[in-house]
Short mmCIF file of C-alpha atoms in Angstrom, two decimals:
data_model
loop_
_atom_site.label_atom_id
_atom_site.label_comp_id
_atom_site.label_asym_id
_atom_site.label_seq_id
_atom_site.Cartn_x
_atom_site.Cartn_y
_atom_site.Cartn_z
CA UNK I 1 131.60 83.11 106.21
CA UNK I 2 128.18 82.05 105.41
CA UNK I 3 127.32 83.37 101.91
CA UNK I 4 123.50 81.41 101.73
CA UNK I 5 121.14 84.34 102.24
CA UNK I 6 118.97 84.11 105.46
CA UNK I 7 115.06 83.57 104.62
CA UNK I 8 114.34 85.64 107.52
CA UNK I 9 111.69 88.03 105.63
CA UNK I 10 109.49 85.17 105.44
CA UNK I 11 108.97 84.87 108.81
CA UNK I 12 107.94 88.30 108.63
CA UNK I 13 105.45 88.04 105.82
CA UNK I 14 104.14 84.78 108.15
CA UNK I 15 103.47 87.62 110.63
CA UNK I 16 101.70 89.59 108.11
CA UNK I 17 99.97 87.22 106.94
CA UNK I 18 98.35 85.75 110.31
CA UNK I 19 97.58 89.42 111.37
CA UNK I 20 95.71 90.01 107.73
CA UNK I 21 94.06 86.76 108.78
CA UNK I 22 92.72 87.55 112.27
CA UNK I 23 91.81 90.96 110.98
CA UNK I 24 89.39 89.36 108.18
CA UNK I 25 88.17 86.87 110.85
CA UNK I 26 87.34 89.33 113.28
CA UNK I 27 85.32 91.92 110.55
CA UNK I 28 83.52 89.08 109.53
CA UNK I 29 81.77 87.85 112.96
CA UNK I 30 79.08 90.42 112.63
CA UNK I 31 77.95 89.08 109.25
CA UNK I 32 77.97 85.44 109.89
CA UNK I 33 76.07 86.12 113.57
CA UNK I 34 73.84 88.64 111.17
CA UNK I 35 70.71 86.44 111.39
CA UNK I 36 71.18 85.44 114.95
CA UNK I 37 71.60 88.92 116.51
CA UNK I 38 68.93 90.97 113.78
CA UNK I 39 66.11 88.18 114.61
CA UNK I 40 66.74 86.59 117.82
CA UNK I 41 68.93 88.61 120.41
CA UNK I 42 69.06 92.51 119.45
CA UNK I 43 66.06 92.67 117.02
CA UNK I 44 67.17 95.06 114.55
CA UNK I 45 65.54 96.21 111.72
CA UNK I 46 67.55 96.39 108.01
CA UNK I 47 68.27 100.15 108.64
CA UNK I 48 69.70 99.22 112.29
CA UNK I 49 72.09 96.99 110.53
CA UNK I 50 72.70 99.27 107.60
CA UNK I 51 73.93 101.75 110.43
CA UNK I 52 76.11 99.56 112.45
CA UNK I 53 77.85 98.56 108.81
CA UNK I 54 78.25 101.68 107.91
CA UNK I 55 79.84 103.06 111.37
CA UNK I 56 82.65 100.51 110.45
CA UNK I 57 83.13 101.61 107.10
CA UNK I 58 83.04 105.21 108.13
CA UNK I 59 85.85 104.56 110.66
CA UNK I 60 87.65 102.36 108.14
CA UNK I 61 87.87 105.04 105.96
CA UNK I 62 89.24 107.83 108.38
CA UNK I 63 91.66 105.23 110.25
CA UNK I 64 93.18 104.37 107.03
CA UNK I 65 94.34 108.15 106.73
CA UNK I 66 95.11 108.75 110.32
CA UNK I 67 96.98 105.38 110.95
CA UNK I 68 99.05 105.01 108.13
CA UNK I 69 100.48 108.46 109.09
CA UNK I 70 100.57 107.60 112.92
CA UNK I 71 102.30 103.86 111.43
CA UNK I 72 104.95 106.41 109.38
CA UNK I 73 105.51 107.95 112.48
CA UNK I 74 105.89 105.69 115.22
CA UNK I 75 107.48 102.81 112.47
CA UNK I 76 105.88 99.57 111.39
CA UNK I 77 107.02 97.72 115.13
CA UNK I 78 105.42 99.93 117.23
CA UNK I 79 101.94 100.93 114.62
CA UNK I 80 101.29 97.71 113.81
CA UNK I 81 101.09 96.74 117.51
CA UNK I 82 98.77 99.58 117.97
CA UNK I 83 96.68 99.21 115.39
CA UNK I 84 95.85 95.77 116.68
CA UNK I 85 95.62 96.76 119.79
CA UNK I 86 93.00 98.72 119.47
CA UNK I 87 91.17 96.60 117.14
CA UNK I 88 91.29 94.10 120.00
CA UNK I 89 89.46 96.40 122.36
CA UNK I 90 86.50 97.31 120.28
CA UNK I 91 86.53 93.68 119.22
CA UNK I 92 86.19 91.97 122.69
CA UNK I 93 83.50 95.14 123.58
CA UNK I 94 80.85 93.77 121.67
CA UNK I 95 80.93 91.11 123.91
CA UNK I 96 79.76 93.70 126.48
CA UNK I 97 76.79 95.17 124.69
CA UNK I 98 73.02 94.73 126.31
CA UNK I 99 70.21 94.69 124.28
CA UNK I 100 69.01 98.64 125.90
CA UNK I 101 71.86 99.85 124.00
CA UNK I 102 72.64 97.49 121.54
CA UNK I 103 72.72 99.74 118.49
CA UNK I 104 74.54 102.57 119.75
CA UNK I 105 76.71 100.26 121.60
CA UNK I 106 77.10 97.75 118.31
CA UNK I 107 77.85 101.16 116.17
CA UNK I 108 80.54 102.41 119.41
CA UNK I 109 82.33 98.84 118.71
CA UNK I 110 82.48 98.90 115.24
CA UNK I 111 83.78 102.16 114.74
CA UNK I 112 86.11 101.56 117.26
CA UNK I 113 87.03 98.13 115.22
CA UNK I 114 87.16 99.80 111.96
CA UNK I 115 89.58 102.77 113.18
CA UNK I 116 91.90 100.18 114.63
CA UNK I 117 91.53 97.58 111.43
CA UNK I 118 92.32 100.28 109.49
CA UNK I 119 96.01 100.56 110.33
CA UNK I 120 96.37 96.52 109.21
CA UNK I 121 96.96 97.30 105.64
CA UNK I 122 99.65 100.41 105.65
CA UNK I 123 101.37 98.52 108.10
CA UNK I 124 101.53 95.42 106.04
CA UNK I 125 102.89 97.50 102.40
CA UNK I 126 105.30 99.49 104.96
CA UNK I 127 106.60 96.18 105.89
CA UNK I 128 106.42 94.20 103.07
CA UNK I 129 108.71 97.73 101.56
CA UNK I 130 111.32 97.34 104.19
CA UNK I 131 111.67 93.45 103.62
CA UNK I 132 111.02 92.80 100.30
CA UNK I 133 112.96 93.94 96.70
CA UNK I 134 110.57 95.77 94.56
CA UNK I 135 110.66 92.81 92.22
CA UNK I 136 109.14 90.53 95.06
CA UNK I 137 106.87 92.85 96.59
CA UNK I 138 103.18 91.86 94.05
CA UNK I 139 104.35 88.30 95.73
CA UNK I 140 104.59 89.02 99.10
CA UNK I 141 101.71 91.38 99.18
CA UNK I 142 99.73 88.85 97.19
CA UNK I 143 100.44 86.49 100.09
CA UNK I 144 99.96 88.01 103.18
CA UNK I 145 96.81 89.34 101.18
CA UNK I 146 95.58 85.65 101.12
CA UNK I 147 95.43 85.97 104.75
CA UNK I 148 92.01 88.31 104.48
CA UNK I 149 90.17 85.44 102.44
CA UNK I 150 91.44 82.27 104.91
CA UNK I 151 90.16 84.36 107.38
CA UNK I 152 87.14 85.32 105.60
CA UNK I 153 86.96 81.24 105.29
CA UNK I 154 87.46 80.67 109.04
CA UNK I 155 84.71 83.15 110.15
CA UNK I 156 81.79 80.53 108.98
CA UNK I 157 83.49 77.48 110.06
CA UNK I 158 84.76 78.89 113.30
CA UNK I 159 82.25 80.90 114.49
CA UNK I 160 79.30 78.22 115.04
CA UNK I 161 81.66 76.13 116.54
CA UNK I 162 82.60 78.44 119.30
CA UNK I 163 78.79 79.26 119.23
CA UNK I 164 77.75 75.80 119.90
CA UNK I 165 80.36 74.96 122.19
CA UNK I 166 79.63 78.01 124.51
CA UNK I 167 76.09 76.90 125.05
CA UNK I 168 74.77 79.49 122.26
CA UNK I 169 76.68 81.93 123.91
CA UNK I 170 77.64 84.42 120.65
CA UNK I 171 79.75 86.98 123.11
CA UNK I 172 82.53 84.49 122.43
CA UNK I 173 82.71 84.87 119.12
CA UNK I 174 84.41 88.32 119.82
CA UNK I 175 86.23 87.26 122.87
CA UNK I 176 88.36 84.81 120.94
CA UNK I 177 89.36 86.85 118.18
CA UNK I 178 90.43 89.35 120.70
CA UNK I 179 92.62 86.79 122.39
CA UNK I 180 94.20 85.83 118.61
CA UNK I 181 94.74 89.32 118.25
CA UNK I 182 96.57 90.04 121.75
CA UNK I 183 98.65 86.79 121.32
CA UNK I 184 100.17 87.96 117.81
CA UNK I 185 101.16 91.57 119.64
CA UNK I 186 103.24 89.67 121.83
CA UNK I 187 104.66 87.97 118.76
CA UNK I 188 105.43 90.68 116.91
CA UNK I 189 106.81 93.07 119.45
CA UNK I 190 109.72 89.58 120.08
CA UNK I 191 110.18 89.16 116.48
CA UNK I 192 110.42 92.64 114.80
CA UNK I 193 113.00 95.04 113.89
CA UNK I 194 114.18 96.90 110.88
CA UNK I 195 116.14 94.08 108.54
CA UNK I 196 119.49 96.56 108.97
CA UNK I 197 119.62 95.89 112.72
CA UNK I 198 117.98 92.36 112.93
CA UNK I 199 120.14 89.61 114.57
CA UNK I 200 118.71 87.25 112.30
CA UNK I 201 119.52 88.75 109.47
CA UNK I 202 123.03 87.96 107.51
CA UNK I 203 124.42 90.33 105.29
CA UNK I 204 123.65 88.37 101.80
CA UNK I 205 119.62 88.14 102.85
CA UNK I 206 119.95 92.00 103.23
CA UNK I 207 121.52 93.03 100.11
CA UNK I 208 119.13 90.63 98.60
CA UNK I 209 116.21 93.05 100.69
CA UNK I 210 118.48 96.11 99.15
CA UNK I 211 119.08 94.97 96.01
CA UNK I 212 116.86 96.90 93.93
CA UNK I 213 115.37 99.41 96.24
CA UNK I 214 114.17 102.51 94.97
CA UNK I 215 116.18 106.01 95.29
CA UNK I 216 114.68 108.08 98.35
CA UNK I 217 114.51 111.62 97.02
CA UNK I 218 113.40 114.22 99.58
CA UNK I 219 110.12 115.62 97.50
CA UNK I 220 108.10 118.60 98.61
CA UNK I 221 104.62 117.14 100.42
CA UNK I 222 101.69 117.89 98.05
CA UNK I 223 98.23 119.06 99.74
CA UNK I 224 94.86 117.98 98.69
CA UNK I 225 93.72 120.51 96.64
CA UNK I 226 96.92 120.11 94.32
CA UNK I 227 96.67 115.72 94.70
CA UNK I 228 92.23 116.25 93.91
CA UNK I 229 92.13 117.45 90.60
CA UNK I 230 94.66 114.98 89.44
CA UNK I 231 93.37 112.63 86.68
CA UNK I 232 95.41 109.46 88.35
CA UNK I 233 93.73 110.85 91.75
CA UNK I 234 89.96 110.36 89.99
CA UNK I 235 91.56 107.29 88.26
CA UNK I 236 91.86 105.26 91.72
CA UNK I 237 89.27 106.74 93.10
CA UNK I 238 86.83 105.75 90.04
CA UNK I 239 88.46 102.41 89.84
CA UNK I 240 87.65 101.24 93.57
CA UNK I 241 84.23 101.88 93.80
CA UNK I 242 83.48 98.51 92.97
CA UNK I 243 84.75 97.61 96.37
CA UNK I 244 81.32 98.11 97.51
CA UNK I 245 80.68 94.53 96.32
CA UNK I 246 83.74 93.48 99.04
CA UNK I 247 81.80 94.43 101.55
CA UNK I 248 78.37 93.03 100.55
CA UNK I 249 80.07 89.52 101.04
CA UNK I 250 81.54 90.41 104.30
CA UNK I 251 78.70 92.25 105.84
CA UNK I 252 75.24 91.30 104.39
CA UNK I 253 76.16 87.55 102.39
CA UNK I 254 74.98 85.73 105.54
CA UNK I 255 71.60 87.99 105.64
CA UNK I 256 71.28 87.47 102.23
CA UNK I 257 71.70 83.66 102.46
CA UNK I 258 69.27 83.48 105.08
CA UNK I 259 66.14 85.77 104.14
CA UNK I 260 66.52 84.69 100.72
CA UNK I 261 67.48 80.44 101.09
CA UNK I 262 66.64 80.20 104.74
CA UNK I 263 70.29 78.90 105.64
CA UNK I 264 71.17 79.51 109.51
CA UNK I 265 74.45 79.98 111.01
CA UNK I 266 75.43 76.30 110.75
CA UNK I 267 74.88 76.13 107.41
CA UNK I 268 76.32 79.24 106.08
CA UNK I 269 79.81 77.57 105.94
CA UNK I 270 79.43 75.84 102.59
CA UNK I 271 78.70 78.92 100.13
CA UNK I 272 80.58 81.06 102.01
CA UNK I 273 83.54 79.16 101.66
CA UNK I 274 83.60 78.46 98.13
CA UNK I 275 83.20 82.36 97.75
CA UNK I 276 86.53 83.06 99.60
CA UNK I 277 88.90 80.60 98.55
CA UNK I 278 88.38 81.91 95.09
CA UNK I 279 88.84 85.22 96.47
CA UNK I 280 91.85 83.40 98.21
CA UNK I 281 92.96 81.67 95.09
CA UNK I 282 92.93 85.30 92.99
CA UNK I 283 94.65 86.90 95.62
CA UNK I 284 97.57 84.81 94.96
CA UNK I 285 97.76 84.56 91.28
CA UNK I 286 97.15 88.33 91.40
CA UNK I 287 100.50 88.82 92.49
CA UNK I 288 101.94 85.81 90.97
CA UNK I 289 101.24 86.67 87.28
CA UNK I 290 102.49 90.27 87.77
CA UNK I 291 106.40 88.77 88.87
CA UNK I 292 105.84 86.26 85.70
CA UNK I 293 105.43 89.05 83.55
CA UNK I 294 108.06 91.33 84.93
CA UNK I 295 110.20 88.09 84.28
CA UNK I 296 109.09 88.03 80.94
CA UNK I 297 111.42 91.59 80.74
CA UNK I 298 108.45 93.75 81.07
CA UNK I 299 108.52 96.96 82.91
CA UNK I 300 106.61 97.32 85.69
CA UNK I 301 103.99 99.50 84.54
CA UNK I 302 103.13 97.50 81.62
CA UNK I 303 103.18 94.06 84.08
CA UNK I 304 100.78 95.53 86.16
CA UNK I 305 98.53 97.08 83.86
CA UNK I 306 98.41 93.97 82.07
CA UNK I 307 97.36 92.05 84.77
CA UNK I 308 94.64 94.73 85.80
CA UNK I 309 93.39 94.69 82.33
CA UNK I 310 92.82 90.84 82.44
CA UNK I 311 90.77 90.86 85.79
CA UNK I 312 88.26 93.55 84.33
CA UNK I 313 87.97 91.20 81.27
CA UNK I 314 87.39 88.17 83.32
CA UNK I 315 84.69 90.03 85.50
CA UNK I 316 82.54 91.65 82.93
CA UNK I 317 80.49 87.91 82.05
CA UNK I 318 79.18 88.68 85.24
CA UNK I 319 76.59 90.39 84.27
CA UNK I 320 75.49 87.22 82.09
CA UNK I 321 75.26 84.87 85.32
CA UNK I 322 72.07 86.01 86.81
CA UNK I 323 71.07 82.93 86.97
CA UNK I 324 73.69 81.07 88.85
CA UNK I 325 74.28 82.92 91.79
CA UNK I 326 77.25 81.21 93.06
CA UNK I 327 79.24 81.88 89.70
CA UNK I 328 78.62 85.62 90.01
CA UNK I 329 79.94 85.69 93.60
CA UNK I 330 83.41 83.34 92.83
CA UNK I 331 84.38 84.98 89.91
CA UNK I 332 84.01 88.58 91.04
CA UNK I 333 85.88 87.33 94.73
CA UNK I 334 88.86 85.78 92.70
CA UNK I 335 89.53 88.76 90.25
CA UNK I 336 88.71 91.66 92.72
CA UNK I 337 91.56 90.20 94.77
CA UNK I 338 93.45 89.36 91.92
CA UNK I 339 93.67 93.43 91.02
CA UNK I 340 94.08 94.12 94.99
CA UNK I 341 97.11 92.11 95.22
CA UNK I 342 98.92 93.86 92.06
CA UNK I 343 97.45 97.22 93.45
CA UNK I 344 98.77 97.45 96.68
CA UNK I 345 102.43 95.97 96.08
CA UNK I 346 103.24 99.01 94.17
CA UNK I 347 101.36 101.75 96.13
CA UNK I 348 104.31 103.91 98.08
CA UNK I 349 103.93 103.59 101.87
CA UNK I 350 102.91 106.96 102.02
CA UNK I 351 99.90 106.99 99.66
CA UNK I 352 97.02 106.11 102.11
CA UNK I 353 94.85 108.85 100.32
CA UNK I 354 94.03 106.26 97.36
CA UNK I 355 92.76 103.74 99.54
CA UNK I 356 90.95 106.24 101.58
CA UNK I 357 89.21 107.21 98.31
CA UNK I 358 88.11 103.35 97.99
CA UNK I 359 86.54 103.36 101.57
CA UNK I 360 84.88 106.44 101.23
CA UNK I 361 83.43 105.53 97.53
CA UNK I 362 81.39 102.62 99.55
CA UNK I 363 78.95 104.28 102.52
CA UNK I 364 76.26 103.92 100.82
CA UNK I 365 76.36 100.60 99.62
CA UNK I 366 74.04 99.18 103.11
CA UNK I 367 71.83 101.31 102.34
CA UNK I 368 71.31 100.42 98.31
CA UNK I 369 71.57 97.26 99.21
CA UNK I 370 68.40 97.78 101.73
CA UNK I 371 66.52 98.49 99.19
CA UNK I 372 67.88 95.99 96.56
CA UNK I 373 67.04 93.29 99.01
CA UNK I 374 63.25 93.50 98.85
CA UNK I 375 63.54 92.84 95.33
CA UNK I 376 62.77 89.53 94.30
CA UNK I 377 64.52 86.18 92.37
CA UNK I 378 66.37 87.13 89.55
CA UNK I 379 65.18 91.38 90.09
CA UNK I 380 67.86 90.98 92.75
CA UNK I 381 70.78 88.92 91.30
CA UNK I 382 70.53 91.57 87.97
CA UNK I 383 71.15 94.53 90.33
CA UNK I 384 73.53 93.35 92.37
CA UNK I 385 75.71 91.82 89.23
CA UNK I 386 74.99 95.58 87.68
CA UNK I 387 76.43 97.00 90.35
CA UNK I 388 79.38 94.62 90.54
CA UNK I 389 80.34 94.28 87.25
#
């Protein structure tokens, strides 16, 4: 009898963590081709792109309530595969879009992109709570986590390539993301079931999976108007809208880069780059430091608090940075994802409401930052690292 646990989980967070990947990569093809579709294809103005951003984020928001309870439903084999499914769709249709129609069409698509992208992350804590031990899960959700930074990191380096290689051809761009995305379903679909009924899976990896599970009570469902007036409710809610800054770098850092240091598409890689793999680096540690100091004998609560506490610290000499631009943008990417990864690994499965809170806190961010963009030199950096820190 073979007593040596089975690793399979980790070829399950590998899934995760490619999925989390191509979902980052594909969000982030409308901000790196930002410059070349405002100013030389579509001719947008700011508040064209403001809308399109916000038609995402809008979507994003509503999907992440609607398809964590349709993942609940239908399980994490058969959501997952839908969510990216449809995300694949919208993603391949703004290949599609003429320039008569190109912001309704562009605001269609990314709607469409953000409902479907929204499913990505209550699929990936749903899984990462069937496979993982509570004691693991800050780990494993720290690492498939990475995968929204690498592809954050591929976006600039990948994108101009495909660009270039297609003749200046940016419809590509989408195509091949769509293609990642379609590949992975039939992936996933082979390689997923429940770790109780999975070939692969010997009995010592699963008792390891079930060895400190929580105890499933049946509890009453709670509506909204019991869950809004709820201090911890206000508390999440209060706490995430400094996302907003998230989305600046995925959505208007190219623009930025460009109207404000004149860098084009094929030289967007560099800054962009170092930005994320800080993120990339935090999102790790993030989860790392929690497990150190649950092995340190701490409870859980304190562990993660602990670790929260720390990234707000580390943020706040943000605000002294103004000006060095670059250090403002790393060290708010590596903590934000630092707190995301010890977040999210102890969020229930069925709590989708918090993070709807966080997407809902950040609408109006394209349209602040409109207006903070006409602002000049340092004007700028000190309202963006207000609003940040």
């Amino acid at each position: 009898m073979n007593l040596q646990p089975t690793k399979y989980r980790y070829r399950i967070l590998a899934l995760l963590f490619v999925a989390t990947t191509i979902n980052y990569l594909d969000r982030s093809i409308l901000g790196v081709l930002a410059p070349t579709l405002q100013y030389k294809v579509f001719h947008w103005t700011d508040v064209d792109y403001a809308n399109i951003s916000i038609a995402f984020k809008v979507a994003y928001a509503v999907g992440m309530l609607t398809m964590g309870a349709l993942i609940d439903r239908l399980g994490s084999r058969r959501g997952y595969a839908l969510s990216i499914g449809i995300w694949s769709v919208f993603g391949m249709l703004h290949a599609a879009i003429r320039p008569a129609f190109s912001l309704i069409g562009f605001m269609f698509a990314r709607f469409g992109l953000g409902f479907g992208e929204a499913g990505n992350f209550p699929a990936a804590l749903k899984t990462v709570a069937e496979w993982f031990p509570r004691k693991d899960r800050a780990f494993a959700t720290g690492i498939f986590n990475a995968g929204s930074n690498i592809g954050a990191v591929l976006a600039p380096l990948l994108i101009p390539l495909v660009v270039s290689a297609s003749g200046e051809n940016w419809q590509w761009a989408f195509l091949m993301t769509g293609f990642f995305s379609l590949l992975w379903i039939i992936v996933w679909l082979s390689a997923y079931r429940p770790p109780e009924v999975h070939p692969k899976v010997n009995a010592a990896e699963l008792a390891y999976i079930q060895s400190d599970q929580e105890v499933q009570e049946t509890t009453e469902k709670i509506p909204w108007r019991k869950v809004l007036p709820l201090r911890q409710t206000w508390a999440f809610a209060i706490g995430k809208i400094s996302d907003a800054a998230w989305w600046f770098y995925l959505f208007w850092s190219g623009k930025f880069l460009f109207d404000q240091f004149g860098l084009d598409i094929k030289r967007l890689a560099l800054p962009l780059i170092a930005i994320y793999l800080m993120a990339d680096v935090g999102s790790i540690v993030g989860g790392w430091l929690s497990r150190f100091f649950i092995g340190l004998g701490w409870d859980l609560n304190r562990a993660r608090k602990t670790t929260l506490l720390l990234c707000i610290l580390f943020i706040l000499p943000v605000v002294f940075t103004t000006q060095i631009k670059t250090a403002f943008r790393v060290d708010q990417s590596f903590f934000r994802e630092l707190s995301l990864a010890t977040y999210t690994a102890e969020r229930p499965v069925e709590e989708d409401g918090a993070l709807v809170m966080r997407e809902a806190t950040v609408q109006v961010d394209p349209l602040v930052l409109n207006q903070l963009r006409r602002l000049e030199g340092t004007e700028y950096a000190s309202a963006r690292d207000f609003i940040t820190a």
